[in-house]
């Protein structure tokens, strides 16, 4: 559904920021969430983040918004009716857990040696380990995006983290490094809409 929009929000100073668990809590992200909540004050809003930070990110100006956490997303309908979904962080499987799972699947241990990617996240040299990491990590982010049912409804999704390739193909995707850009854009669109309405009413008078 290309009418649903997903924005990957980074930082002017770190354009490839992907916000893994170790980078939270983040006061700049919370301030940005506060601006987004104000921007969509008449919409239903939901939050997805790490379990430890649900309370921190979902409580804005004294109001508590519904929150789900990574690792507990599948089949959940809690956020199915929200208009705006805010996802905070990039889910990553613990490296030790990943190595243990690899040993169960392939009956051997593989040192989880990897390299950081320019766009964030890691790529493992071991092909099978990379496939397993993708299945567990990137698909969890895909699950997060689909909690608000963006294929069936027109939704707005903000992601402070990595956006899976599949989601970028399914939905209208844009990467921005400043929430204020969205606020100004929304204001201009609102102003344009009002001007069109005024011109239309004036045309009826004449």
Tab-separated table of C-alpha atoms in Angstrom:
chain	number	residue	atom	x	y	z
A	1	UNK	CA	0.000	0.000	0.000
A	2	UNK	CA	1.928	3.007	-1.281
A	3	UNK	CA	-0.486	5.351	0.528
A	4	UNK	CA	1.068	4.244	3.797
A	5	UNK	CA	4.294	6.114	4.501
A	6	UNK	CA	7.343	4.984	6.441
A	7	UNK	CA	9.975	7.534	7.456
A	8	UNK	CA	13.394	6.505	8.654
A	9	UNK	CA	14.507	9.252	11.035
A	10	UNK	CA	18.206	9.674	11.717
A	11	UNK	CA	20.226	12.707	12.834
A	12	UNK	CA	21.797	15.699	11.127
A	13	UNK	CA	25.065	14.771	12.814
A	14	UNK	CA	24.737	10.983	12.337
A	15	UNK	CA	22.867	10.431	9.061
A	16	UNK	CA	23.341	6.651	9.284
A	17	UNK	CA	22.293	6.329	12.924
A	18	UNK	CA	20.447	3.035	13.492
A	19	UNK	CA	19.924	3.276	17.259
A	20	UNK	CA	20.768	-0.200	18.607
A	21	UNK	CA	19.763	-1.068	22.164
A	22	UNK	CA	23.009	0.266	23.645
A	23	UNK	CA	22.137	3.810	22.472
A	24	UNK	CA	18.996	4.045	24.645
A	25	UNK	CA	17.433	5.813	26.427
A	26	UNK	CA	17.975	8.775	24.138
A	27	UNK	CA	16.614	12.167	25.195
A	28	UNK	CA	16.874	13.566	21.656
A	29	UNK	CA	14.637	10.797	20.350
A	30	UNK	CA	12.143	11.422	23.146
A	31	UNK	CA	12.049	15.111	22.238
A	32	UNK	CA	11.468	14.158	18.611
A	33	UNK	CA	8.644	11.802	19.635
A	34	UNK	CA	7.069	14.661	21.597
A	35	UNK	CA	7.092	16.787	18.425
A	36	UNK	CA	5.548	13.959	16.397
A	37	UNK	CA	2.827	13.460	19.005
A	38	UNK	CA	2.025	17.179	18.826
A	39	UNK	CA	2.024	17.057	15.022
A	40	UNK	CA	-0.512	14.206	15.080
A	41	UNK	CA	-2.465	15.349	18.134
A	42	UNK	CA	-5.791	14.232	16.659
A	43	UNK	CA	-4.548	10.772	15.642
A	44	UNK	CA	-4.262	7.444	17.429
A	45	UNK	CA	-0.580	6.857	18.221
A	46	UNK	CA	1.319	3.715	19.206
A	47	UNK	CA	4.936	2.989	20.174
A	48	UNK	CA	7.230	-0.013	19.647
A	49	UNK	CA	10.658	-0.206	21.276
A	50	UNK	CA	12.798	-2.353	23.567
A	51	UNK	CA	11.037	-3.801	26.608
A	52	UNK	CA	13.224	-1.871	29.032
A	53	UNK	CA	12.340	1.477	27.429
A	54	UNK	CA	8.603	1.111	26.750
A	55	UNK	CA	7.693	3.236	29.753
A	56	UNK	CA	10.279	5.911	28.892
A	57	UNK	CA	9.302	6.416	25.248
A	58	UNK	CA	5.543	5.846	25.532
A	59	UNK	CA	4.961	8.458	28.259
A	60	UNK	CA	4.845	11.881	26.600
A	61	UNK	CA	3.906	15.041	28.520
A	62	UNK	CA	2.235	12.940	31.196
A	63	UNK	CA	0.133	10.911	28.761
A	64	UNK	CA	0.735	7.182	28.291
A	65	UNK	CA	0.486	5.769	24.766
A	66	UNK	CA	0.055	2.052	23.991
A	67	UNK	CA	3.403	0.294	23.606
A	68	UNK	CA	4.665	-3.071	22.374
A	69	UNK	CA	8.230	-4.322	22.668
A	70	UNK	CA	10.582	-6.228	20.374
A	71	UNK	CA	10.486	-9.980	20.915
A	72	UNK	CA	6.762	-9.962	21.658
A	73	UNK	CA	5.214	-8.655	18.444
A	74	UNK	CA	3.941	-11.602	16.434
A	75	UNK	CA	0.169	-11.865	16.111
A	76	UNK	CA	-0.400	-8.862	18.389
A	77	UNK	CA	-3.373	-6.668	17.451
A	78	UNK	CA	-2.781	-4.076	20.185
A	79	UNK	CA	-1.664	-1.420	17.676
A	80	UNK	CA	-3.758	-2.550	14.708
A	81	UNK	CA	-5.963	0.550	14.831
A	82	UNK	CA	-3.361	3.277	15.394
A	83	UNK	CA	-3.016	5.915	12.687
A	84	UNK	CA	0.596	6.716	13.540
A	85	UNK	CA	3.188	4.170	14.650
A	86	UNK	CA	6.542	5.215	16.132
A	87	UNK	CA	9.255	2.534	16.246
A	88	UNK	CA	12.278	3.322	18.392
A	89	UNK	CA	15.477	1.332	17.933
A	90	UNK	CA	16.801	-1.468	15.727
A	91	UNK	CA	16.312	-4.960	17.093
A	92	UNK	CA	19.437	-7.118	17.039
A	93	UNK	CA	19.884	-10.657	18.300
A	94	UNK	CA	22.472	-10.994	21.076
A	95	UNK	CA	25.700	-12.255	19.450
A	96	UNK	CA	26.165	-15.075	21.970
A	97	UNK	CA	22.561	-16.187	21.474
A	98	UNK	CA	23.068	-16.014	17.724
A	99	UNK	CA	26.165	-18.225	17.941
A	100	UNK	CA	24.303	-20.738	20.122
A	101	UNK	CA	21.367	-20.830	17.714
A	102	UNK	CA	23.770	-21.288	14.818
A	103	UNK	CA	25.271	-24.307	16.549
A	104	UNK	CA	21.802	-25.824	16.938
A	105	UNK	CA	20.886	-25.290	13.278
A	106	UNK	CA	24.207	-26.237	11.699
A	107	UNK	CA	25.742	-28.464	14.379
A	108	UNK	CA	28.876	-26.340	14.644
A	109	UNK	CA	29.980	-23.121	16.297
A	110	UNK	CA	30.775	-20.045	14.251
A	111	UNK	CA	32.516	-17.039	15.679
A	112	UNK	CA	30.105	-14.161	14.966
A	113	UNK	CA	32.709	-12.064	13.188
A	114	UNK	CA	31.084	-9.233	11.282
A	115	UNK	CA	31.595	-5.791	9.847
A	116	UNK	CA	29.493	-2.683	10.359
A	117	UNK	CA	27.458	-1.559	7.399
A	118	UNK	CA	27.382	2.060	6.220
A	119	UNK	CA	23.608	2.212	6.637
A	120	UNK	CA	23.783	0.619	10.095
A	121	UNK	CA	23.688	-2.917	11.418
A	122	UNK	CA	26.137	-5.727	10.779
A	123	UNK	CA	26.998	-8.091	7.949
A	124	UNK	CA	28.495	-11.426	8.929
A	125	UNK	CA	31.272	-13.051	6.928
A	126	UNK	CA	29.696	-16.466	7.507
A	127	UNK	CA	26.899	-16.729	4.918
A	128	UNK	CA	24.708	-19.065	6.975
A	129	UNK	CA	25.155	-16.876	10.043
A	130	UNK	CA	24.147	-13.839	7.985
A	131	UNK	CA	20.975	-15.625	6.823
A	132	UNK	CA	20.109	-16.586	10.411
A	133	UNK	CA	20.761	-13.064	11.702
A	134	UNK	CA	18.567	-11.641	8.934
A	135	UNK	CA	15.744	-14.034	9.758
A	136	UNK	CA	15.797	-13.122	13.442
A	137	UNK	CA	16.671	-9.409	13.362
A	138	UNK	CA	15.409	-7.830	10.157
A	139	UNK	CA	12.195	-9.828	10.180
A	140	UNK	CA	11.485	-8.569	13.707
A	141	UNK	CA	11.673	-5.010	12.359
A	142	UNK	CA	9.319	-6.054	9.564
A	143	UNK	CA	6.944	-7.447	12.182
A	144	UNK	CA	7.096	-4.131	14.042
A	145	UNK	CA	6.156	-2.110	10.961
A	146	UNK	CA	3.194	-4.369	10.225
A	147	UNK	CA	1.653	-4.120	13.705
A	148	UNK	CA	-0.436	-1.153	12.479
A	149	UNK	CA	-1.616	-3.023	9.370
A	150	UNK	CA	-0.159	-0.592	6.787
A	151	UNK	CA	-1.048	-2.789	3.806
A	152	UNK	CA	-4.751	-2.763	4.669
A	153	UNK	CA	-4.954	0.864	5.874
A	154	UNK	CA	-3.315	4.224	5.224
A	155	UNK	CA	-0.780	4.665	8.047
A	156	UNK	CA	2.184	6.850	8.931
A	157	UNK	CA	5.171	5.043	10.438
A	158	UNK	CA	8.258	6.697	11.919
A	159	UNK	CA	11.298	4.503	12.492
A	160	UNK	CA	14.252	5.605	14.607
A	161	UNK	CA	16.269	2.676	13.292
A	162	UNK	CA	16.705	0.489	10.228
A	163	UNK	CA	13.823	-0.085	7.823
A	164	UNK	CA	13.836	-3.546	6.186
A	165	UNK	CA	14.142	-3.743	2.409
A	166	UNK	CA	10.750	-5.436	2.120
A	167	UNK	CA	9.009	-2.570	3.932
A	168	UNK	CA	10.774	-0.018	1.716
A	169	UNK	CA	9.325	-1.801	-1.311
A	170	UNK	CA	5.806	-2.283	0.074
A	171	UNK	CA	5.263	1.229	1.393
A	172	UNK	CA	6.234	4.772	0.413
A	173	UNK	CA	9.658	5.218	2.003
A	174	UNK	CA	11.662	8.325	2.828
A	175	UNK	CA	14.744	8.944	4.938
A	176	UNK	CA	15.022	12.241	6.819
A	177	UNK	CA	17.506	13.568	9.362
A	178	UNK	CA	15.337	16.125	11.140
A	179	UNK	CA	11.790	15.821	12.511
A	180	UNK	CA	11.349	19.597	12.143
A	181	UNK	CA	11.418	19.132	8.352
A	182	UNK	CA	8.238	17.060	8.637
A	183	UNK	CA	6.578	19.646	10.851
A	184	UNK	CA	7.295	22.494	8.398
A	185	UNK	CA	6.193	20.334	5.468
A	186	UNK	CA	2.939	19.476	7.237
A	187	UNK	CA	2.350	23.176	8.027
A	188	UNK	CA	2.897	24.172	4.387
A	189	UNK	CA	0.555	21.440	3.144
A	190	UNK	CA	-2.088	22.558	5.638
A	191	UNK	CA	-1.673	26.187	4.570
A	192	UNK	CA	-1.959	25.256	0.891
A	193	UNK	CA	-5.104	23.260	1.589
A	194	UNK	CA	-6.679	26.206	3.444
A	195	UNK	CA	-5.771	28.605	0.618
A	196	UNK	CA	-7.402	26.327	-1.939
A	197	UNK	CA	-10.523	26.173	0.194
A	198	UNK	CA	-10.629	29.986	0.522
A	199	UNK	CA	-10.187	30.445	-3.238
A	200	UNK	CA	-12.944	27.920	-3.894
A	201	UNK	CA	-15.383	29.719	-1.581
A	202	UNK	CA	-14.524	33.087	-3.127
A	203	UNK	CA	-15.181	31.667	-6.586
A	204	UNK	CA	-18.669	30.655	-5.460
A	205	UNK	CA	-19.379	34.226	-4.303
A	206	UNK	CA	-18.349	35.711	-7.638
